[in-house]
PDB file of C-alpha atoms in Angstrom:
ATOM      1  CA  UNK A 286       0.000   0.000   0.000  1.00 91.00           C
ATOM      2  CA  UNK A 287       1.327   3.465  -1.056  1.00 96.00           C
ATOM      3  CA  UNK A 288       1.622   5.881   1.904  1.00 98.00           C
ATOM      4  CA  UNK A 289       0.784   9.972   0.452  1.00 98.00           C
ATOM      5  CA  UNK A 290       0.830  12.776   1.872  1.00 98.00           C
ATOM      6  CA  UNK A 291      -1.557  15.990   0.825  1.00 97.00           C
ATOM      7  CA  UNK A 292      -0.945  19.515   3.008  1.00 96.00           C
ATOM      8  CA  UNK A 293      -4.110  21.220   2.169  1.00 95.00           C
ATOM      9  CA  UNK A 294      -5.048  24.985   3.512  1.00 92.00           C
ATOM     10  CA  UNK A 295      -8.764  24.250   2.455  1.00 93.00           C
ATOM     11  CA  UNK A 296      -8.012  26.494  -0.640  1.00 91.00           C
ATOM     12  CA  UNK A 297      -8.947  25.803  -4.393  1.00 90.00           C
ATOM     13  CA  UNK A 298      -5.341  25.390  -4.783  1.00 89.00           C
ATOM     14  CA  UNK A 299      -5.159  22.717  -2.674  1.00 92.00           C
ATOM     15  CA  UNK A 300      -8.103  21.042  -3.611  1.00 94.00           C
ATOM     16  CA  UNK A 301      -7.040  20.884  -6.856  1.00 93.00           C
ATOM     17  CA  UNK A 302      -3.710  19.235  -5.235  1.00 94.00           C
ATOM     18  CA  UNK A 303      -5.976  16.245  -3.802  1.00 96.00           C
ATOM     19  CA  UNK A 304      -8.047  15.786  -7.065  1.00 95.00           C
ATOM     20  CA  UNK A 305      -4.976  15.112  -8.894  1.00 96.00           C
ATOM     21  CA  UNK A 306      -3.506  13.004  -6.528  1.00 96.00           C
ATOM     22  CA  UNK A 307      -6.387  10.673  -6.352  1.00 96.00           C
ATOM     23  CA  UNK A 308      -7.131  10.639 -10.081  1.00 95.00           C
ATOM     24  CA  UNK A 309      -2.775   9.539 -10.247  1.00 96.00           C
ATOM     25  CA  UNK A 310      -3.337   6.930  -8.229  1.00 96.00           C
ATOM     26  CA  UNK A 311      -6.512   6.231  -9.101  1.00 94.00           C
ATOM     27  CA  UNK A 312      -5.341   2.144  -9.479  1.00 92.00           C
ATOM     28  CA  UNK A 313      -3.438   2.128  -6.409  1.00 94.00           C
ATOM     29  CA  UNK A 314      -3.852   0.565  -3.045  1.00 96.00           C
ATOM     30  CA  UNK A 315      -3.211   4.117  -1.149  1.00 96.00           C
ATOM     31  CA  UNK A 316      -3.673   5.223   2.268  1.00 97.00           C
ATOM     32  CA  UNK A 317      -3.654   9.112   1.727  1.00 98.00           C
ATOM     33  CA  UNK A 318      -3.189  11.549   4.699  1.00 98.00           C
ATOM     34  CA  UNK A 319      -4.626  14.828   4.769  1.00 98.00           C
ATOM     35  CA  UNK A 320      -2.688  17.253   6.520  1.00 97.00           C
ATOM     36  CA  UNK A 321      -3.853  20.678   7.964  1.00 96.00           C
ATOM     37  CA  UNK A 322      -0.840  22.807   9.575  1.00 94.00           C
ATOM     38  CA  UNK A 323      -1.891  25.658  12.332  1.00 90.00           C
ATOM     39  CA  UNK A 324       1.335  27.732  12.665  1.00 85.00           C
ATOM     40  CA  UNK A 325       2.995  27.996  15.739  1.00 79.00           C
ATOM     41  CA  UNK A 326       3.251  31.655  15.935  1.00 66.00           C
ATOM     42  CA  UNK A 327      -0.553  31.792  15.759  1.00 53.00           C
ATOM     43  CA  UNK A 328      -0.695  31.107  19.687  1.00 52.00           C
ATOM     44  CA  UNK A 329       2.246  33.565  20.367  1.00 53.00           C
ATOM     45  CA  UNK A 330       1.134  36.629  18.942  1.00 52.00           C
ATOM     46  CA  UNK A 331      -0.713  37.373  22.609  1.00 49.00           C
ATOM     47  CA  UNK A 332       1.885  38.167  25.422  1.00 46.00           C
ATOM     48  CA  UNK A 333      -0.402  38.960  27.546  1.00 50.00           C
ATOM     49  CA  UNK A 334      -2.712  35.338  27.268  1.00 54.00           C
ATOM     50  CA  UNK A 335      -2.401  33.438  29.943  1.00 55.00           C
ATOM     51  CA  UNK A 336      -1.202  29.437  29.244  1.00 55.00           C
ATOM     52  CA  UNK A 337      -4.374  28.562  29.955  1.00 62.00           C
ATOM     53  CA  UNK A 338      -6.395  30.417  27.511  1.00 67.00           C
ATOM     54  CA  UNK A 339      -3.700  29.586  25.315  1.00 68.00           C
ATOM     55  CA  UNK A 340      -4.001  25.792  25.401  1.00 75.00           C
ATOM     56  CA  UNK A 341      -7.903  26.170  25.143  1.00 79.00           C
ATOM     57  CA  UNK A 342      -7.232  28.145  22.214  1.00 81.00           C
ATOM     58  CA  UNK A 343      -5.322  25.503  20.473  1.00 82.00           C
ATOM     59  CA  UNK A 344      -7.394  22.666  21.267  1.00 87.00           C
ATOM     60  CA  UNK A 345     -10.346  24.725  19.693  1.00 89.00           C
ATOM     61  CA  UNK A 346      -8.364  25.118  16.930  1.00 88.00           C
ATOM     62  CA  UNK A 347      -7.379  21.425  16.339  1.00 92.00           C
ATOM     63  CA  UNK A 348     -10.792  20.448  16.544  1.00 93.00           C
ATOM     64  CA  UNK A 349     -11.944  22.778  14.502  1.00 94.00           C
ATOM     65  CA  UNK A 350     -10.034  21.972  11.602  1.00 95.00           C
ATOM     66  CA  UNK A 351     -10.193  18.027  12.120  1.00 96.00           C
ATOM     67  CA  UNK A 352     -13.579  18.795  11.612  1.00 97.00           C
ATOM     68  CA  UNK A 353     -12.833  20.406   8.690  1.00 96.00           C
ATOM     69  CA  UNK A 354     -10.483  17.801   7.178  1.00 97.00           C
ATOM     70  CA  UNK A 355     -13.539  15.149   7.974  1.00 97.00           C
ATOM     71  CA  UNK A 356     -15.721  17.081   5.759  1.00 96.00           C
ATOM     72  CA  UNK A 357     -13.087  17.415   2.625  1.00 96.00           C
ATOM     73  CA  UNK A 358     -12.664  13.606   3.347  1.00 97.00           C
ATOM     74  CA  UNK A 359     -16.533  13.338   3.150  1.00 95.00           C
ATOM     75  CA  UNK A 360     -16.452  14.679  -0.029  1.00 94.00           C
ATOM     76  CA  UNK A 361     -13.958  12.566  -1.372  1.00 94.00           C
ATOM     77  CA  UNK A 362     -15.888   9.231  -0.294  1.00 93.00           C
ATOM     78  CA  UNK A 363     -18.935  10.240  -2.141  1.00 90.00           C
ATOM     79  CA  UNK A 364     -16.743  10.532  -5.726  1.00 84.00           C
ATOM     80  CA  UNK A 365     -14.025   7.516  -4.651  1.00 83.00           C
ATOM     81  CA  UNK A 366     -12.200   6.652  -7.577  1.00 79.00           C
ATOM     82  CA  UNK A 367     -10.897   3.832  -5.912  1.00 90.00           C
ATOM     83  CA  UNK A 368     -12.476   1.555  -2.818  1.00 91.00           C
ATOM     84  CA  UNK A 369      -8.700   0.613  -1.906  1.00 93.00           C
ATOM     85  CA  UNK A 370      -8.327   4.131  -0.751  1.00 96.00           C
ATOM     86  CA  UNK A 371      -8.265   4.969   2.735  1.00 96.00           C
ATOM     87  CA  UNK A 372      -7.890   8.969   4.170  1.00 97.00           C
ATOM     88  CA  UNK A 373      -7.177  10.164   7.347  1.00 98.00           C
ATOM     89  CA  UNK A 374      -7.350  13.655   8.338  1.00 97.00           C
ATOM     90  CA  UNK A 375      -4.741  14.875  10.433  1.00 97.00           C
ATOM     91  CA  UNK A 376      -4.584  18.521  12.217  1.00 96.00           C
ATOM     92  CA  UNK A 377      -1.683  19.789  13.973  1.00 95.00           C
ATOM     93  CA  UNK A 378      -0.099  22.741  15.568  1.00 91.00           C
ATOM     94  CA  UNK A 379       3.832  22.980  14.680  1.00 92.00           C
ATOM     95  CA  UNK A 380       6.400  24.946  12.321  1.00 92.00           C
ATOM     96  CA  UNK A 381       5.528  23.661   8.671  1.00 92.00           C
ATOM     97  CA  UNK A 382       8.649  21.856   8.028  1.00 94.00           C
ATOM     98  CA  UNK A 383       8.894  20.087  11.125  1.00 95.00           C
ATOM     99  CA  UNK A 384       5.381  18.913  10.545  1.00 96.00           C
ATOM    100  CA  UNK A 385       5.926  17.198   6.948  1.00 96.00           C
ATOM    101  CA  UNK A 386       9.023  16.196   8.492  1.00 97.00           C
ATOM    102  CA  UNK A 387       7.329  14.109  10.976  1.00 97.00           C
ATOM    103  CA  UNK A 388       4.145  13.020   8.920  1.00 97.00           C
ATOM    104  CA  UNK A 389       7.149  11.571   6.190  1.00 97.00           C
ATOM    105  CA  UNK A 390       8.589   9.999   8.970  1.00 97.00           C
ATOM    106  CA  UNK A 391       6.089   8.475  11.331  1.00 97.00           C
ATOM    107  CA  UNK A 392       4.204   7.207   8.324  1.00 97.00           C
ATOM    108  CA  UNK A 393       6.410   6.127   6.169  1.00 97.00           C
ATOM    109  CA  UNK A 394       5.534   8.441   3.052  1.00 97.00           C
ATOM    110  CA  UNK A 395       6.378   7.418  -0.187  1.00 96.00           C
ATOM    111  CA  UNK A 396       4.979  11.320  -1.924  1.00 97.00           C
ATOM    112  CA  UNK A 397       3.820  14.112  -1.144  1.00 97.00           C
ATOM    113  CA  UNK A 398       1.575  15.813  -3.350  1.00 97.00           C
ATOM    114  CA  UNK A 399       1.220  19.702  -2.676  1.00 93.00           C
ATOM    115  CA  UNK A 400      -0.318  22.207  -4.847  1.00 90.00           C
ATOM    116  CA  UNK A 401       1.376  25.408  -5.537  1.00 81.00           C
ATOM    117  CA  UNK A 402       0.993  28.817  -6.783  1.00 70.00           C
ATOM    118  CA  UNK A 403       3.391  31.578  -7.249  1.00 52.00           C
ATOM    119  CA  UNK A 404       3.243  34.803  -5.445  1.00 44.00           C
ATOM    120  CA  UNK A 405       2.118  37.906  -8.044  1.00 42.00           C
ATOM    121  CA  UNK A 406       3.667  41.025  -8.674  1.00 38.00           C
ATOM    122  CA  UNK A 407       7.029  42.282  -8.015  1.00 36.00           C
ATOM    123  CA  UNK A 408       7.951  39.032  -5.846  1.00 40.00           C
ATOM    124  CA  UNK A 409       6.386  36.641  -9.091  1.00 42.00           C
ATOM    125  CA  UNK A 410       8.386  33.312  -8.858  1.00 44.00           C
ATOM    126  CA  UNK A 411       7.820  29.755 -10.304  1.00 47.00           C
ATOM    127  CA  UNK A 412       6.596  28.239  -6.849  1.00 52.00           C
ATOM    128  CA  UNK A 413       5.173  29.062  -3.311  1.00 57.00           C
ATOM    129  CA  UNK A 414       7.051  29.388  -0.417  1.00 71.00           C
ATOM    130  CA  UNK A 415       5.828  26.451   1.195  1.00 81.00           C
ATOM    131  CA  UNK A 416       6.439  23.657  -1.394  1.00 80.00           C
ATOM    132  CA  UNK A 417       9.988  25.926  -2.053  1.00 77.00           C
ATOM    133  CA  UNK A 418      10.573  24.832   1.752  1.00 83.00           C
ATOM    134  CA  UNK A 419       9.482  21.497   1.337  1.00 88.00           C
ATOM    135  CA  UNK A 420      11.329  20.471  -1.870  1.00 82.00           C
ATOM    136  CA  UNK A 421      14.515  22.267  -0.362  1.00 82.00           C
ATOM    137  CA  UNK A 422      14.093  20.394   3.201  1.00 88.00           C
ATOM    138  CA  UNK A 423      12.457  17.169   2.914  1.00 93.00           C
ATOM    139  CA  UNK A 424      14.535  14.338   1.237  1.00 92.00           C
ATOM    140  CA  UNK A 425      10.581  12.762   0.173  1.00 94.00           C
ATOM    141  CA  UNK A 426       9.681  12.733  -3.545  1.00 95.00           C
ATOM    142  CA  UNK A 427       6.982  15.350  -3.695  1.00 94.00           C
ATOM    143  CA  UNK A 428       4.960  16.250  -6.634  1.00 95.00           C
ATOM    144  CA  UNK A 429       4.048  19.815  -7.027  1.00 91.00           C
ATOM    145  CA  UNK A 430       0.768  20.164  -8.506  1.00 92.00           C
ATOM    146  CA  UNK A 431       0.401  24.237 -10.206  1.00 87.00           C
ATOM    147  CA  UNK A 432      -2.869  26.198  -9.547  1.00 83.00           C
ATOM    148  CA  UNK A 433      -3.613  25.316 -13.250  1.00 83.00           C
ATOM    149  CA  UNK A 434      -2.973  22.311 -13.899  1.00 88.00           C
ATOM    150  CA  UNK A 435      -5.421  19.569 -15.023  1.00 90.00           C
ATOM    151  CA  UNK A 436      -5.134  16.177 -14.171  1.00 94.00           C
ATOM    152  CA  UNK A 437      -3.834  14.003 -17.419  1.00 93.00           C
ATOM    153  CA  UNK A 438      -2.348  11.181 -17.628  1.00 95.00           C
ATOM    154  CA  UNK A 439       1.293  11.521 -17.838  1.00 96.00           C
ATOM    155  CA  UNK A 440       2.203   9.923 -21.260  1.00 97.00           C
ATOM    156  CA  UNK A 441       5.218  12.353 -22.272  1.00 97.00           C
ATOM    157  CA  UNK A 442       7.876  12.630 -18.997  1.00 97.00           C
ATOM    158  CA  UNK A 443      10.661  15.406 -19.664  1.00 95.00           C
ATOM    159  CA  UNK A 444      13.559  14.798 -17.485  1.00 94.00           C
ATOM    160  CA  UNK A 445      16.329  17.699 -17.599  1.00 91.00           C
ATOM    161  CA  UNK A 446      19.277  16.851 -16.317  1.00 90.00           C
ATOM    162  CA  UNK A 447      23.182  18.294 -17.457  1.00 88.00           C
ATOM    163  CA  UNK A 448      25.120  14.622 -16.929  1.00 92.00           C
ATOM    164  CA  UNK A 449      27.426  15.570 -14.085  1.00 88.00           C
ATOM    165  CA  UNK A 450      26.034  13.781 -11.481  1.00 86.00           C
ATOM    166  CA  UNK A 451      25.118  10.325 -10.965  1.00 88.00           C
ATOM    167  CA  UNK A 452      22.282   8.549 -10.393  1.00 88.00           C
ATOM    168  CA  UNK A 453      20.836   6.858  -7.300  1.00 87.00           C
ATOM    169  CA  UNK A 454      19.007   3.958  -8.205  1.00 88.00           C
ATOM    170  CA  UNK A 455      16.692   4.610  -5.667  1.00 86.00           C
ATOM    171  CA  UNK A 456      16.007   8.149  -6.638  1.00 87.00           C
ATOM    172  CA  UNK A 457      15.180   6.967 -10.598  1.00 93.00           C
ATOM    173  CA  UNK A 458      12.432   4.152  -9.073  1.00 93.00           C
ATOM    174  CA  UNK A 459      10.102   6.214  -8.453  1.00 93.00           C
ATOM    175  CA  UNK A 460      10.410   7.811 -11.942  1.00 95.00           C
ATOM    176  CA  UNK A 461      10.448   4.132 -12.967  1.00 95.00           C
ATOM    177  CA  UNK A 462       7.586   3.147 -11.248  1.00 95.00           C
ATOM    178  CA  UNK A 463       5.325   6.071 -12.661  1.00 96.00           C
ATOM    179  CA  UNK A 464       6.551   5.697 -16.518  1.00 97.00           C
ATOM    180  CA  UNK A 465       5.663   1.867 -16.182  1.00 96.00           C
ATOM    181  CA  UNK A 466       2.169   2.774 -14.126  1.00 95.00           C
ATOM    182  CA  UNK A 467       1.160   5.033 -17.373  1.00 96.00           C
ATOM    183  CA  UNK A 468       3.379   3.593 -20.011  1.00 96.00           C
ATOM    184  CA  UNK A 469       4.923   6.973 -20.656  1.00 97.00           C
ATOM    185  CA  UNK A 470       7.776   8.202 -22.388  1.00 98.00           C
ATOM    186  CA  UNK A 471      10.502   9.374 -20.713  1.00 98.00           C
ATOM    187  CA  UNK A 472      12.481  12.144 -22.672  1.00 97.00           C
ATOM    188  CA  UNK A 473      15.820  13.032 -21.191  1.00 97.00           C
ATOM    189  CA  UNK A 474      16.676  16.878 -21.932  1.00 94.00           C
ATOM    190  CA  UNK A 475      20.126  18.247 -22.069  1.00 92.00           C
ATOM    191  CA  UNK A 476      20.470  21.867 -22.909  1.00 87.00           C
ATOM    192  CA  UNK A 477      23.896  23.836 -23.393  1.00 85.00           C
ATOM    193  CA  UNK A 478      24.600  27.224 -24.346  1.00 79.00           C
ATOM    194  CA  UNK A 479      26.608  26.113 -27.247  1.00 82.00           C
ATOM    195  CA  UNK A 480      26.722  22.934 -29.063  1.00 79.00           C
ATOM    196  CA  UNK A 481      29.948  20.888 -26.839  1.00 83.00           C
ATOM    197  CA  UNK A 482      30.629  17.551 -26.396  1.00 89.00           C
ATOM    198  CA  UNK A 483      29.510  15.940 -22.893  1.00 93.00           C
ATOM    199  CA  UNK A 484      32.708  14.938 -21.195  1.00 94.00           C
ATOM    200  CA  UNK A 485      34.005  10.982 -20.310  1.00 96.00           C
ATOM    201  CA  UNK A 486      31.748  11.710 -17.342  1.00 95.00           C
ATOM    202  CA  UNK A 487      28.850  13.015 -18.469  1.00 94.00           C
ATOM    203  CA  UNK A 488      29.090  10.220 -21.254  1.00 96.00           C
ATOM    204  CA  UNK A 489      29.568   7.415 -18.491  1.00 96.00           C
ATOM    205  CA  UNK A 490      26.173   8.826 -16.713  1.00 95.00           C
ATOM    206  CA  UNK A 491      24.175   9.428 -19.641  1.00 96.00           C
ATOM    207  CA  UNK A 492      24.969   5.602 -20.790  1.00 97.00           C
ATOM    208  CA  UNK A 493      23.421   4.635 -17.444  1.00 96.00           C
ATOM    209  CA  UNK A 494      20.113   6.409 -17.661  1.00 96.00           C
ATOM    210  CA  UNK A 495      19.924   4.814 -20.929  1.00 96.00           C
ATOM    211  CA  UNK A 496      20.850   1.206 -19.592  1.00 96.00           C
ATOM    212  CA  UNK A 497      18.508   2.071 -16.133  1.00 95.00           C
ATOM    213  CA  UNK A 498      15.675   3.028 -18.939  1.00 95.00           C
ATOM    214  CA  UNK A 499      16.049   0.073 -21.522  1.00 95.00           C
ATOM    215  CA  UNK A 500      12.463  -1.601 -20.962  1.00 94.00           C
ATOM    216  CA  UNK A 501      10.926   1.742 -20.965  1.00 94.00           C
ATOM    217  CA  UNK A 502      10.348   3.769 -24.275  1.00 96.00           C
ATOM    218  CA  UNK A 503      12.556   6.939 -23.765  1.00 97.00           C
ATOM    219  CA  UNK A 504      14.930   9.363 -25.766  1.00 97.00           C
ATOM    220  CA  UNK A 505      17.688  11.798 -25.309  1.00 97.00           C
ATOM    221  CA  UNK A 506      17.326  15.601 -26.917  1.00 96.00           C
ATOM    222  CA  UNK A 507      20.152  17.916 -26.935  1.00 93.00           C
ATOM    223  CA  UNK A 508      19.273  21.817 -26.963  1.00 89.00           C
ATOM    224  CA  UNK A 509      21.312  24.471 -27.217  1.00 86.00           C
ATOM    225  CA  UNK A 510      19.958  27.862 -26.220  1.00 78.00           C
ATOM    226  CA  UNK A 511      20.965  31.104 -23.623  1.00 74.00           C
ATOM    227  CA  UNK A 512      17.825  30.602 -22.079  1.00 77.00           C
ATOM    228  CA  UNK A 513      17.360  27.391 -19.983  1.00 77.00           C
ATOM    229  CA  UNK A 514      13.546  28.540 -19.110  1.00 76.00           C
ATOM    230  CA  UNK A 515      12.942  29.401 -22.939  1.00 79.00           C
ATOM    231  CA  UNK A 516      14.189  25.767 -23.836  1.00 83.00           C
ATOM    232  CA  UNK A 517      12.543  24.082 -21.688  1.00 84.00           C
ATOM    233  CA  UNK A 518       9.230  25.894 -22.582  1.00 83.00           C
ATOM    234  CA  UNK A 519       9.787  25.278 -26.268  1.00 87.00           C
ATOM    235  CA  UNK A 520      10.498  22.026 -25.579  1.00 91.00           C
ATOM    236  CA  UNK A 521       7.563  21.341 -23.409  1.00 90.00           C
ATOM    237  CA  UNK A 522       5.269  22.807 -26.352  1.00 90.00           C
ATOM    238  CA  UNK A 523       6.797  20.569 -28.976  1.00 92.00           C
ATOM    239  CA  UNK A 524       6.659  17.495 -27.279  1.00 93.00           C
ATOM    240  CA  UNK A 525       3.114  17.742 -25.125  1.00 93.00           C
ATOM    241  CA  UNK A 526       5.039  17.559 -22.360  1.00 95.00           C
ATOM    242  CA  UNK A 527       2.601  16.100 -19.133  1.00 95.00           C
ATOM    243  CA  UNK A 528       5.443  16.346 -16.358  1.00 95.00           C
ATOM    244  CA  UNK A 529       8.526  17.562 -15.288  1.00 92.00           C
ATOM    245  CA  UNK A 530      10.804  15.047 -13.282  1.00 93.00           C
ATOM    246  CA  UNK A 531      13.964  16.311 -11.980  1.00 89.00           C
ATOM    247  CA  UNK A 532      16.902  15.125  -9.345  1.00 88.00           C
ATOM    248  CA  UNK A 533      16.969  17.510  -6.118  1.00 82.00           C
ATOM    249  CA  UNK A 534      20.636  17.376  -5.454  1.00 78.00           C
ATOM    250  CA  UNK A 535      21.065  18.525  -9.333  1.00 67.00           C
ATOM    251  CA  UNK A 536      21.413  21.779  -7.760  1.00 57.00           C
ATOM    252  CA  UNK A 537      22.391  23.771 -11.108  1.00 61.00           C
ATOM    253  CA  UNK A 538      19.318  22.870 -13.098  1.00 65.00           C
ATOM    254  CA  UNK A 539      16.765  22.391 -10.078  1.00 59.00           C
ATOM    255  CA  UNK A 540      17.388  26.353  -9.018  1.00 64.00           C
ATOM    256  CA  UNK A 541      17.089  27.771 -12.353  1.00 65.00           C
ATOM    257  CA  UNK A 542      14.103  25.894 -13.500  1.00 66.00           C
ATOM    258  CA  UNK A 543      12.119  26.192 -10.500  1.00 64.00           C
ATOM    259  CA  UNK A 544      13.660  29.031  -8.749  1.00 62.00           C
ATOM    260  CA  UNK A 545      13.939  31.613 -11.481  1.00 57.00           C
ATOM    261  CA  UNK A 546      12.670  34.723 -10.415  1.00 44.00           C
ATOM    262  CA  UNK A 547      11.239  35.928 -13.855  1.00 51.00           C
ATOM    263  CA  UNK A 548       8.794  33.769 -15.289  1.00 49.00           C
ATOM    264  CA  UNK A 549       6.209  36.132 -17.001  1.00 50.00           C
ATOM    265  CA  UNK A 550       6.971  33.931 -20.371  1.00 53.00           C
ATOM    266  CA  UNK A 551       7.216  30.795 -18.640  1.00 58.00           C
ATOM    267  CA  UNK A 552       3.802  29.087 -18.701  1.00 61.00           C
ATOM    268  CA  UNK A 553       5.372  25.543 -17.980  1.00 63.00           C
ATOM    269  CA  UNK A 554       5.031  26.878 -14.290  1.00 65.00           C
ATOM    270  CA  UNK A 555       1.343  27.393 -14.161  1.00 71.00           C
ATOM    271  CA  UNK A 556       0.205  23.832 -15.177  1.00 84.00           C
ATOM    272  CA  UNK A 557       2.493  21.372 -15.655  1.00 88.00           C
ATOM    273  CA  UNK A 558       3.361  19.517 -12.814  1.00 92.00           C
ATOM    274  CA  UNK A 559       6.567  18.699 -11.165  1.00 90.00           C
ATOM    275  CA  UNK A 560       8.188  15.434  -9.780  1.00 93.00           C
ATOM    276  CA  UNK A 561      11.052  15.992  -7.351  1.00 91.00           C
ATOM    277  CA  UNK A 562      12.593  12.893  -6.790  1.00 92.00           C
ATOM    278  CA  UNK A 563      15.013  13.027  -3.687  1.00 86.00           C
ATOM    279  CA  UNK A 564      17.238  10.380  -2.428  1.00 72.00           C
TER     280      UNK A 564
END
């Protein structure tokens, strides 16, 4: 049985988060927990509250929104895509990191899917600051589901990557696992500012992913271009591209493609979704 993990806020964004998730593992055994974070600071903004109106506070809180997370798990039963799944609601009152954290490790997660939407105006970036903080701090392949996006299934998998690290086998099973699920293809994207040769190393790694991919139905694209976010959008549009999948610890590509701060042209960010894999 899968074990996924869904922060929700109760907003559309999120909501849209959880529909995707259950339509993607609509054929899968899944026990899917819904988690609600209260921040900490939200009981601390009082000095003058005693500890005892303090705790009552809380507990209000918690129940509160456990109530809440019963009635979004309500509305899931009544559509179930899928008897096998199970849903439990969980509300708790911590610093957001810490909280995944301990959800990922208490219950063994094997994703998280979080939705995510870029701030506007002069701070516009790709992602949210929460699923920034959670791809950045929690080694747990997360999918990051844009405000946008539609749920289809992912037939056409682009996975950017420049060669100079290696790959964890563990990392690439989840990628794996997903291409088999949907019998997608997987096409590996290298872009360069001008046309080079890879090196001895970046040959050695690139002959892996092809070795580690031989039973699945995937290519290799070279693109040269100044603009890694213009590639990768061009490339996106030319190939129907239904996912991103990229290697956390690929530092150099992960910040530019997710992290950029100008994305005005970049429309990849508002609907295509993400898969971080992590080791």
């Amino acid at each position: 049985m899968r074990q996924i993990l869904i922060p929700t806020d109760f907003s559309n964004n999120s909501w849209n988060a959880i529909n995707y998730g259950l339509q993607f593992f609509k054929k899968s055994k899944c026990t899917f927990y819904l988690l609600h974070i209260i921040p900490i600071f939200s009981f601390s903004e009082s000095l003058n509250e005693s500890a005892n109106s303090s705790a009552d506070l809380q507990e209000q809180l918690l129940t509160e929104k456990q109530a809440d997370l019963q009635e979004v798990i309500d509305k899931i039963e009544k559509n179930s895509l899928n008897p096998k799944h199970r849903f439990i609601g969980v509300a708790v009152y911590d610093f957001f990191i810490d909280a995944i954290r301990k959800q990922v490790s208490d219950n063994h997660i094997d994703m998280i899917v979080m939705g995510t939407k870029g701030a506007s105006g002069l701070k516009k970036v790709a992602i949210g600051s929460n699923t920034g903080d959670v791809i950045t701090k929690v080694k747990c392949p997360l999918l990051a589901i844009p405000e946008n996006s539609q749920y289809l299934r992912p037939k056409e998998i682009a996975f950017p990557t420049d060669f100079h690290m290696g790959f964890d086998l563990k990392v690439l099973d989840t990628l794996l696992d997903i291409a088999n699920r949907n019998k997608a293809i997987i096409r590996v994207l290298y872009i360069s500012k001008k046309e080079e040769s890879l090196s001895l190393e970046q040959t050695k790694n690139k002959d892996f992913l092809n070795d580690y991919f031989s039973d699945l139905q995937h290519s290799f694209h070279f693109v040269t271009g100044n603009k890694m976010e213009a590639a990768i959008q061009s490339f996106t549009e030319r190939n129907d591209i239904d996912m991103i999948a990229m290697v956390a610890k690929n530092l150099n590509y992960f910040q530019r493609i997710l992290f950029k701060p100008a994305v005005e042209e970049i429309s990849y960010h508002t609907k295509i979704p993400f898969l971080v894999l992590h080791e």
